[in-house]
Amino acid sequence: MLDSLIRAAPLSAWRHLRQSVHDRPRGHPIRLAATFMLQRAARAHSRHLSTRLTEIRPLDAPELSFQAVDSMVMDAVFWFGLRGYEGTVAQVWAALCARSQSVLEVGGNVGIFTVVGGMQARGAYTVVEPIPANAATLRANLARNGLSRVELLEAAVIPGDTEREVSLNVPDEGRAMPVGAHLVDGTVLAARSSLAHVTVPGLPMRALANGRDLIKMDAEGIEAALLLDIRPQLLAQRPTLLIEVLPEATQLAALLSALAVEAGYTIHVLPEWGSDTTVAVDAATFTADVPRAHNSKDVVLSMGPLPQ
């Protein structure tokens, strides 16, 4: 009953609260109250939001336009903006892209970071997304924002030197645009309820990574295998890396720690909530628990300070 009453109100009725989240600093009482109310509204509108909108423009980046699709990612961006979706990550990614010559994004989903980064990038930008529905939405979002120079590859990324077909598990998330699809083989993720298996082309990471000076990777459990596969390239080229590190990704964290020590990287944790300040952590003692301790799951490995 309450959900129906909330959905009966026009979406414009929530704009003031959405603006309050954007305008006020973290920890401000008005922002905290607005966030609480918006979280309730977001739950009520879950799976319904896309039917009431023709586009989504983040309040903290209104120059960007995204398709209104049934996606947990786009719901969060509508209600809370880019900063409310993953904290400092979008801002840092845009700044990294602005100073890079060749960008690779592994796992583009519907294109939030592709659009944010692509708008700032001045050199080559390639994004790889394997799920057909996600890739179609990503392609449309690139077009909406005039990013014809961004290369979209509809494929999965795999270790090795040979292209081959691979099978992906599409989990049953109850949404048209899944966020947790992953390779059936070779992932460290625990088993998830499956909606479908899809077969897609698999492109070798070594070829994709060659010559890149910035790589973002959100590959749902295969990050460690991909990084290990290109470790000689990483040590030779030392690109900046933005990697998702989940608490269960112990092998990935150990690999990043060893890589950072050997290559001389600094590891920066990007908080998603509670703070807007990135945190440089000790590479030698970095583990999968460190990002969570800073309200995060994303880290940057860089050879110097992060752009401000």
mmCIF file of C-alpha atoms in Angstrom:
data_model
loop_
_atom_site.group_PDB
_atom_site.id
_atom_site.type_symbol
_atom_site.label_atom_id
_atom_site.label_comp_id
_atom_site.label_asym_id
_atom_site.label_seq_id
_atom_site.Cartn_x
_atom_site.Cartn_y
_atom_site.Cartn_z
ATOM 1 C CA MET A 1 0.000 0.000 0.000
ATOM 2 C CA LEU A 2 2.746 2.482 0.960
ATOM 3 C CA ASP A 3 4.711 1.690 -2.212
ATOM 4 C CA SER A 4 1.635 2.413 -4.301
ATOM 5 C CA LEU A 5 1.106 5.742 -2.549
ATOM 6 C CA ILE A 6 4.725 6.725 -3.097
ATOM 7 C CA ARG A 7 4.541 5.816 -6.790
ATOM 8 C CA ALA A 8 1.330 7.826 -7.147
ATOM 9 C CA ALA A 9 3.244 11.046 -6.457
ATOM 10 C CA PRO A 10 4.908 12.693 -9.474
ATOM 11 C CA LEU A 11 8.664 12.167 -9.668
ATOM 12 C CA SER A 12 9.076 15.945 -9.684
ATOM 13 C CA ALA A 13 7.897 15.916 -6.057
ATOM 14 C CA TRP A 14 11.218 14.324 -5.086
ATOM 15 C CA ARG A 15 13.468 16.808 -6.872
ATOM 16 C CA HIS A 16 13.997 19.022 -3.815
ATOM 17 C CA LEU A 17 15.234 16.077 -1.763
ATOM 18 C CA ARG A 18 17.434 14.872 -4.618
ATOM 19 C CA GLN A 19 18.915 18.359 -4.871
ATOM 20 C CA SER A 20 19.520 18.412 -1.111
ATOM 21 C CA VAL A 21 21.665 15.279 -1.380
ATOM 22 C CA HIS A 22 23.682 16.920 -4.141
ATOM 23 C CA ASP A 23 24.064 20.368 -2.533
ATOM 24 C CA ARG A 24 25.005 19.468 1.014
ATOM 25 C CA PRO A 25 28.208 17.843 2.331
ATOM 26 C CA ARG A 26 28.340 14.326 3.670
ATOM 27 C CA GLY A 27 27.172 14.105 7.265
ATOM 28 C CA HIS A 28 24.925 17.174 7.042
ATOM 29 C CA PRO A 29 21.632 16.465 8.900
ATOM 30 C CA ILE A 30 19.473 17.609 5.977
ATOM 31 C CA ARG A 31 21.421 15.413 3.566
ATOM 32 C CA LEU A 32 21.092 12.439 5.908
ATOM 33 C CA ALA A 33 17.331 12.937 6.232
ATOM 34 C CA ALA A 34 16.911 13.418 2.484
ATOM 35 C CA THR A 35 18.944 10.286 1.784
ATOM 36 C CA PHE A 36 16.774 8.243 4.124
ATOM 37 C CA MET A 37 13.579 9.415 2.429
ATOM 38 C CA LEU A 38 14.989 8.900 -1.058
ATOM 39 C CA GLN A 39 16.081 5.369 -0.217
ATOM 40 C CA ARG A 40 12.457 4.601 0.672
ATOM 41 C CA ALA A 41 11.253 6.193 -2.558
ATOM 42 C CA ALA A 42 13.830 4.265 -4.568
ATOM 43 C CA ARG A 43 12.635 0.958 -3.107
ATOM 44 C CA ALA A 44 9.032 1.826 -4.000
ATOM 45 C CA HIS A 45 9.984 2.727 -7.568
ATOM 46 C CA SER A 46 12.251 -0.296 -8.087
ATOM 47 C CA ARG A 47 11.462 -1.884 -11.484
ATOM 48 C CA HIS A 48 9.000 0.944 -12.218
ATOM 49 C CA LEU A 49 11.234 3.986 -12.689
ATOM 50 C CA SER A 50 12.088 3.385 -16.334
ATOM 51 C CA THR A 51 8.412 3.450 -17.330
ATOM 52 C CA ARG A 52 8.018 7.007 -16.017
ATOM 53 C CA LEU A 53 11.071 8.645 -17.551
ATOM 54 C CA THR A 54 12.283 9.331 -21.076
ATOM 55 C CA GLU A 55 15.876 9.961 -19.992
ATOM 56 C CA ILE A 56 18.017 10.251 -16.865
ATOM 57 C CA ARG A 57 20.242 13.255 -16.262
ATOM 58 C CA PRO A 58 22.243 13.106 -13.008
ATOM 59 C CA LEU A 59 21.631 16.178 -10.871
ATOM 60 C CA ASP A 60 25.382 16.501 -10.299
ATOM 61 C CA ALA A 61 26.147 16.145 -14.035
ATOM 62 C CA PRO A 62 23.071 17.424 -15.928
ATOM 63 C CA GLU A 63 25.071 17.781 -19.147
ATOM 64 C CA LEU A 64 25.070 13.963 -19.421
ATOM 65 C CA SER A 65 22.102 11.998 -20.747
ATOM 66 C CA PHE A 66 21.308 8.323 -20.213
ATOM 67 C CA GLN A 67 18.546 6.033 -21.381
ATOM 68 C CA ALA A 68 15.892 5.344 -18.776
ATOM 69 C CA VAL A 69 16.209 1.569 -18.502
ATOM 70 C CA ASP A 70 15.344 -1.041 -15.889
ATOM 71 C CA SER A 71 18.713 -1.070 -14.119
ATOM 72 C CA MET A 72 19.873 -0.875 -10.511
ATOM 73 C CA VAL A 73 22.705 1.350 -11.714
ATOM 74 C CA MET A 74 20.423 3.857 -13.422
ATOM 75 C CA ASP A 75 18.002 3.878 -10.490
ATOM 76 C CA ALA A 76 20.843 4.903 -8.176
ATOM 77 C CA VAL A 77 22.058 7.591 -10.579
ATOM 78 C CA PHE A 78 18.557 9.064 -10.885
ATOM 79 C CA TRP A 79 17.902 9.249 -7.158
ATOM 80 C CA PHE A 80 21.360 10.062 -5.823
ATOM 81 C CA GLY A 81 23.476 11.296 -8.752
ATOM 82 C CA LEU A 82 26.904 10.080 -9.836
ATOM 83 C CA ARG A 83 28.422 10.817 -6.439
ATOM 84 C CA GLY A 84 25.583 9.011 -4.706
ATOM 85 C CA TYR A 85 26.067 5.945 -6.914
ATOM 86 C CA GLU A 86 29.722 5.139 -6.204
ATOM 87 C CA GLY A 87 31.050 8.110 -4.276
ATOM 88 C CA THR A 88 34.323 9.535 -5.558
ATOM 89 C CA VAL A 89 34.850 6.886 -8.265
ATOM 90 C CA ALA A 90 33.202 8.742 -11.167
ATOM 91 C CA GLN A 91 35.042 11.986 -10.379
ATOM 92 C CA VAL A 92 38.413 10.241 -10.128
ATOM 93 C CA TRP A 93 37.766 8.232 -13.300
ATOM 94 C CA ALA A 94 36.948 11.387 -15.275
ATOM 95 C CA ALA A 95 40.142 13.059 -14.067
ATOM 96 C CA LEU A 96 42.247 9.987 -14.907
ATOM 97 C CA CYS A 97 40.747 9.797 -18.410
ATOM 98 C CA ALA A 98 41.491 13.485 -18.992
ATOM 99 C CA ARG A 99 45.213 12.914 -18.575
ATOM 100 C CA SER A 100 45.442 9.553 -20.388
ATOM 101 C CA GLN A 101 46.279 8.762 -24.003
ATOM 102 C CA SER A 102 44.732 5.290 -24.362
ATOM 103 C CA VAL A 103 41.953 3.970 -22.115
ATOM 104 C CA LEU A 104 40.607 0.414 -21.744
ATOM 105 C CA GLU A 105 37.436 -0.256 -19.747
ATOM 106 C CA VAL A 106 36.662 -3.925 -19.095
ATOM 107 C CA GLY A 107 33.011 -4.361 -18.145
ATOM 108 C CA GLY A 108 31.072 -1.293 -19.273
ATOM 109 C CA ASN A 109 27.572 -2.373 -18.187
ATOM 110 C CA VAL A 110 25.153 0.367 -19.381
ATOM 111 C CA GLY A 111 27.901 2.934 -19.796
ATOM 112 C CA ILE A 112 27.931 5.236 -16.775
ATOM 113 C CA PHE A 113 31.714 5.297 -16.500
ATOM 114 C CA THR A 114 32.165 5.054 -20.259
ATOM 115 C CA VAL A 115 30.227 8.277 -20.779
ATOM 116 C CA VAL A 116 31.823 10.021 -17.789
ATOM 117 C CA GLY A 117 35.311 9.015 -18.900
ATOM 118 C CA GLY A 118 34.703 9.319 -22.621
ATOM 119 C CA MET A 119 33.601 12.937 -22.263
ATOM 120 C CA GLN A 120 37.012 13.752 -20.758
ATOM 121 C CA ALA A 121 39.316 11.433 -22.722
ATOM 122 C CA ARG A 122 41.321 12.988 -25.530
ATOM 123 C CA GLY A 123 42.949 9.831 -26.869
ATOM 124 C CA ALA A 124 41.735 6.325 -27.674
ATOM 125 C CA TYR A 125 38.971 4.802 -25.541
ATOM 126 C CA THR A 126 37.823 1.180 -25.810
ATOM 127 C CA VAL A 127 35.072 -0.352 -23.669
ATOM 128 C CA VAL A 128 34.211 -4.062 -23.610
ATOM 129 C CA GLU A 129 30.777 -5.314 -22.510
ATOM 130 C CA PRO A 130 29.559 -8.888 -23.132
ATOM 131 C CA ILE A 131 25.824 -8.830 -22.312
ATOM 132 C CA PRO A 132 23.826 -7.922 -25.440
ATOM 133 C CA ALA A 133 21.131 -5.893 -23.629
ATOM 134 C CA ASN A 134 23.723 -3.940 -21.663
ATOM 135 C CA ALA A 135 25.842 -3.363 -24.756
ATOM 136 C CA ALA A 136 22.827 -2.052 -26.685
ATOM 137 C CA THR A 137 22.058 0.426 -23.904
ATOM 138 C CA LEU A 138 25.726 1.419 -23.655
ATOM 139 C CA ARG A 139 25.817 2.027 -27.417
ATOM 140 C CA ALA A 140 22.697 4.200 -27.168
ATOM 141 C CA ASN A 141 24.179 6.182 -24.272
ATOM 142 C CA LEU A 142 27.336 6.839 -26.266
ATOM 143 C CA ALA A 143 25.202 8.159 -29.124
ATOM 144 C CA ARG A 144 23.119 10.344 -26.788
ATOM 145 C CA ASN A 145 26.302 12.048 -25.622
ATOM 146 C CA GLY A 146 27.993 12.360 -29.007
ATOM 147 C CA LEU A 147 30.760 9.872 -28.202
ATOM 148 C CA SER A 148 31.142 8.269 -31.617
ATOM 149 C CA ARG A 149 34.926 8.022 -31.173
ATOM 150 C CA VAL A 150 34.578 5.581 -28.236
ATOM 151 C CA GLU A 151 35.066 2.002 -29.431
ATOM 152 C CA LEU A 152 32.558 -0.519 -28.037
ATOM 153 C CA LEU A 153 33.406 -4.224 -28.304
ATOM 154 C CA GLU A 154 30.504 -6.567 -27.529
ATOM 155 C CA ALA A 155 32.479 -9.429 -26.024
ATOM 156 C CA ALA A 156 33.985 -10.878 -22.854
ATOM 157 C CA VAL A 157 37.655 -10.434 -21.970
ATOM 158 C CA ILE A 158 39.668 -13.596 -21.331
ATOM 159 C CA PRO A 159 43.255 -14.630 -20.525
ATOM 160 C CA GLY A 160 45.508 -15.980 -23.237
ATOM 161 C CA ASP A 161 46.311 -15.093 -26.823
ATOM 162 C CA THR A 162 43.464 -16.763 -28.706
ATOM 163 C CA GLU A 163 39.947 -15.542 -29.384
ATOM 164 C CA ARG A 164 37.288 -18.107 -28.498
ATOM 165 C CA GLU A 165 33.649 -18.297 -27.557
ATOM 166 C CA VAL A 166 32.847 -18.337 -23.832
ATOM 167 C CA SER A 167 29.718 -18.925 -21.774
ATOM 168 C CA LEU A 168 28.382 -16.325 -19.359
ATOM 169 C CA ASN A 169 26.018 -16.850 -16.453
ATOM 170 C CA VAL A 170 23.353 -14.116 -16.361
ATOM 171 C CA PRO A 171 22.065 -14.067 -12.772
ATOM 172 C CA ASP A 172 18.405 -13.691 -11.932
ATOM 173 C CA GLU A 173 18.445 -10.132 -10.544
ATOM 174 C CA GLY A 174 14.902 -9.259 -11.580
ATOM 175 C CA ARG A 175 16.141 -6.468 -13.852
ATOM 176 C CA ALA A 176 16.396 -6.027 -17.623
ATOM 177 C CA MET A 177 20.024 -4.839 -17.318
ATOM 178 C CA PRO A 178 22.042 -7.244 -15.131
ATOM 179 C CA VAL A 179 25.088 -6.081 -13.199
ATOM 180 C CA GLY A 180 26.474 -9.435 -12.052
ATOM 181 C CA ALA A 181 26.871 -11.527 -15.214
ATOM 182 C CA HIS A 182 30.102 -13.518 -15.141
ATOM 183 C CA LEU A 183 32.005 -16.262 -16.911
ATOM 184 C CA VAL A 184 30.746 -19.750 -16.137
ATOM 185 C CA ASP A 185 34.357 -20.973 -15.843
ATOM 186 C CA GLY A 186 37.354 -19.230 -14.322
ATOM 187 C CA THR A 187 35.626 -16.884 -11.898
ATOM 188 C CA VAL A 188 36.098 -16.734 -8.129
ATOM 189 C CA LEU A 189 32.498 -15.687 -7.517
ATOM 190 C CA ALA A 190 30.199 -17.917 -5.567
ATOM 191 C CA ALA A 191 27.384 -19.556 -7.510
ATOM 192 C CA ARG A 192 24.454 -17.243 -8.228
ATOM 193 C CA SER A 193 20.918 -18.043 -9.275
ATOM 194 C CA SER A 194 20.943 -18.153 -13.043
ATOM 195 C CA LEU A 195 18.429 -16.589 -15.408
ATOM 196 C CA ALA A 196 20.234 -17.731 -18.542
ATOM 197 C CA HIS A 197 23.549 -18.693 -20.084
ATOM 198 C CA VAL A 198 24.710 -16.755 -23.121
ATOM 199 C CA THR A 199 27.569 -17.502 -25.484
ATOM 200 C CA VAL A 200 29.681 -14.517 -26.539
ATOM 201 C CA PRO A 201 33.049 -13.904 -28.207
ATOM 202 C CA GLY A 202 36.045 -13.919 -25.870
ATOM 203 C CA LEU A 203 38.807 -11.410 -26.651
ATOM 204 C CA PRO A 204 42.364 -11.850 -25.277
ATOM 205 C CA MET A 205 43.296 -9.363 -22.577
ATOM 206 C CA ARG A 206 46.916 -9.148 -23.742
ATOM 207 C CA ALA A 207 46.001 -7.622 -27.088
ATOM 208 C CA LEU A 208 43.444 -5.258 -25.565
ATOM 209 C CA ALA A 209 45.851 -4.036 -22.860
ATOM 210 C CA ASN A 210 48.799 -3.413 -25.162
ATOM 211 C CA GLY A 211 49.774 0.264 -25.226
ATOM 212 C CA ARG A 212 47.163 1.403 -22.699
ATOM 213 C CA ASP A 213 48.087 3.903 -20.026
ATOM 214 C CA LEU A 214 44.763 3.608 -18.124
ATOM 215 C CA ILE A 215 42.762 0.415 -17.486
ATOM 216 C CA LYS A 216 39.495 0.060 -15.553
ATOM 217 C CA MET A 217 38.377 -3.445 -14.702
ATOM 218 C CA ASP A 218 35.044 -4.634 -13.303
ATOM 219 C CA ALA A 219 34.929 -8.174 -14.642
ATOM 220 C CA GLU A 220 32.915 -10.018 -11.987
ATOM 221 C CA GLY A 221 35.501 -12.354 -10.531
ATOM 222 C CA ILE A 222 38.020 -12.859 -13.333
ATOM 223 C CA GLU A 223 40.131 -9.772 -12.567
ATOM 224 C CA ALA A 224 42.958 -11.739 -10.941
ATOM 225 C CA ALA A 225 43.283 -14.110 -13.906
ATOM 226 C CA LEU A 226 43.334 -11.193 -16.354
ATOM 227 C CA LEU A 227 45.903 -9.201 -14.394
ATOM 228 C CA LEU A 228 48.136 -12.228 -13.919
ATOM 229 C CA ASP A 229 47.943 -12.847 -17.657
ATOM 230 C CA ILE A 230 49.173 -9.326 -18.478
ATOM 231 C CA ARG A 231 51.582 -8.930 -15.560
ATOM 232 C CA PRO A 232 54.659 -8.592 -17.811
ATOM 233 C CA GLN A 233 52.868 -5.816 -19.737
ATOM 234 C CA LEU A 234 51.905 -4.074 -16.517
ATOM 235 C CA LEU A 235 55.480 -4.128 -15.256
ATOM 236 C CA ALA A 236 56.776 -2.822 -18.598
ATOM 237 C CA GLN A 237 54.114 -0.171 -19.268
ATOM 238 C CA ARG A 238 52.936 0.656 -15.719
ATOM 239 C CA PRO A 239 49.456 1.879 -16.696
ATOM 240 C CA THR A 240 47.192 3.371 -14.055
ATOM 241 C CA LEU A 241 44.675 0.743 -12.899
ATOM 242 C CA LEU A 242 41.189 1.148 -11.422
ATOM 243 C CA ILE A 243 40.059 -2.224 -10.087
ATOM 244 C CA GLU A 244 37.039 -3.436 -8.147
ATOM 245 C CA VAL A 245 38.185 -5.489 -5.120
ATOM 246 C CA LEU A 246 35.390 -7.288 -3.299
ATOM 247 C CA PRO A 247 35.913 -8.684 0.242
ATOM 248 C CA GLU A 248 36.014 -12.252 -1.091
ATOM 249 C CA ALA A 249 38.644 -11.410 -3.742
ATOM 250 C CA THR A 250 41.619 -12.459 -1.627
ATOM 251 C CA GLN A 251 43.666 -13.722 -4.573
ATOM 252 C CA LEU A 252 43.123 -10.462 -6.473
ATOM 253 C CA ALA A 253 44.133 -8.370 -3.467
ATOM 254 C CA ALA A 254 47.307 -10.413 -2.951
ATOM 255 C CA LEU A 255 48.180 -9.993 -6.625
ATOM 256 C CA LEU A 256 47.626 -6.220 -6.481
ATOM 257 C CA SER A 257 49.766 -5.971 -3.353
ATOM 258 C CA ALA A 258 52.653 -7.860 -4.946
ATOM 259 C CA LEU A 259 52.304 -5.948 -8.220
ATOM 260 C CA ALA A 260 52.295 -2.599 -6.439
ATOM 261 C CA VAL A 261 55.411 -3.441 -4.456
ATOM 262 C CA GLU A 262 57.288 -4.724 -7.508
ATOM 263 C CA ALA A 263 56.266 -1.943 -9.890
ATOM 264 C CA GLY A 264 56.325 0.911 -7.396
ATOM 265 C CA TYR A 265 52.592 1.646 -7.571
ATOM 266 C CA THR A 266 50.746 3.535 -4.856
ATOM 267 C CA ILE A 267 47.386 1.990 -3.934
ATOM 268 C CA HIS A 268 44.585 4.514 -3.422
ATOM 269 C CA VAL A 269 41.191 3.533 -1.987
ATOM 270 C CA LEU A 270 38.191 5.483 -3.338
ATOM 271 C CA PRO A 271 35.435 5.786 -0.690
ATOM 272 C CA GLU A 272 31.874 5.250 -1.876
ATOM 273 C CA TRP A 273 30.248 6.828 1.163
ATOM 274 C CA GLY A 274 31.190 8.548 4.419
ATOM 275 C CA SER A 275 34.042 10.569 2.876
ATOM 276 C CA ASP A 276 35.094 12.230 -0.363
ATOM 277 C CA THR A 277 38.802 11.871 0.391
ATOM 278 C CA THR A 278 40.850 9.160 -1.316
ATOM 279 C CA VAL A 279 43.105 7.159 0.980
ATOM 280 C CA ALA A 280 46.626 5.995 0.084
ATOM 281 C CA VAL A 281 47.304 2.655 1.807
ATOM 282 C CA ASP A 282 50.391 0.542 2.359
ATOM 283 C CA ALA A 283 50.894 -1.687 -0.683
ATOM 284 C CA ALA A 284 52.791 -4.376 1.190
ATOM 285 C CA THR A 285 49.971 -5.000 3.669
ATOM 286 C CA PHE A 286 47.050 -4.493 1.292
ATOM 287 C CA THR A 287 44.331 -7.172 1.551
ATOM 288 C CA ALA A 288 40.762 -7.597 0.344
ATOM 289 C CA ASP A 289 39.530 -6.238 3.685
ATOM 290 C CA VAL A 290 41.226 -2.857 3.254
ATOM 291 C CA PRO A 291 38.756 -1.268 0.784
ATOM 292 C CA ARG A 292 35.781 -2.248 2.941
ATOM 293 C CA ALA A 293 37.438 -0.614 5.953
ATOM 294 C CA HIS A 294 37.264 2.649 3.988
ATOM 295 C CA ASN A 295 33.664 2.169 2.785
ATOM 296 C CA SER A 296 34.821 1.125 -0.654
ATOM 297 C CA LYS A 297 35.357 -1.662 -3.151
ATOM 298 C CA ASP A 298 37.390 0.308 -5.710
ATOM 299 C CA VAL A 299 41.124 1.025 -5.737
ATOM 300 C CA VAL A 300 43.493 2.858 -8.058
ATOM 301 C CA LEU A 301 47.091 1.766 -8.614
ATOM 302 C CA SER A 302 49.115 4.692 -9.927
ATOM 303 C CA MET A 303 52.746 5.678 -10.295
ATOM 304 C CA GLY A 304 52.087 9.122 -8.849
ATOM 305 C CA PRO A 305 49.454 11.147 -7.024
ATOM 306 C CA LEU A 306 45.885 11.080 -8.238
ATOM 307 C CA PRO A 307 44.618 14.156 -10.109
ATOM 308 C CA GLN A 308 42.731 16.615 -7.957
#
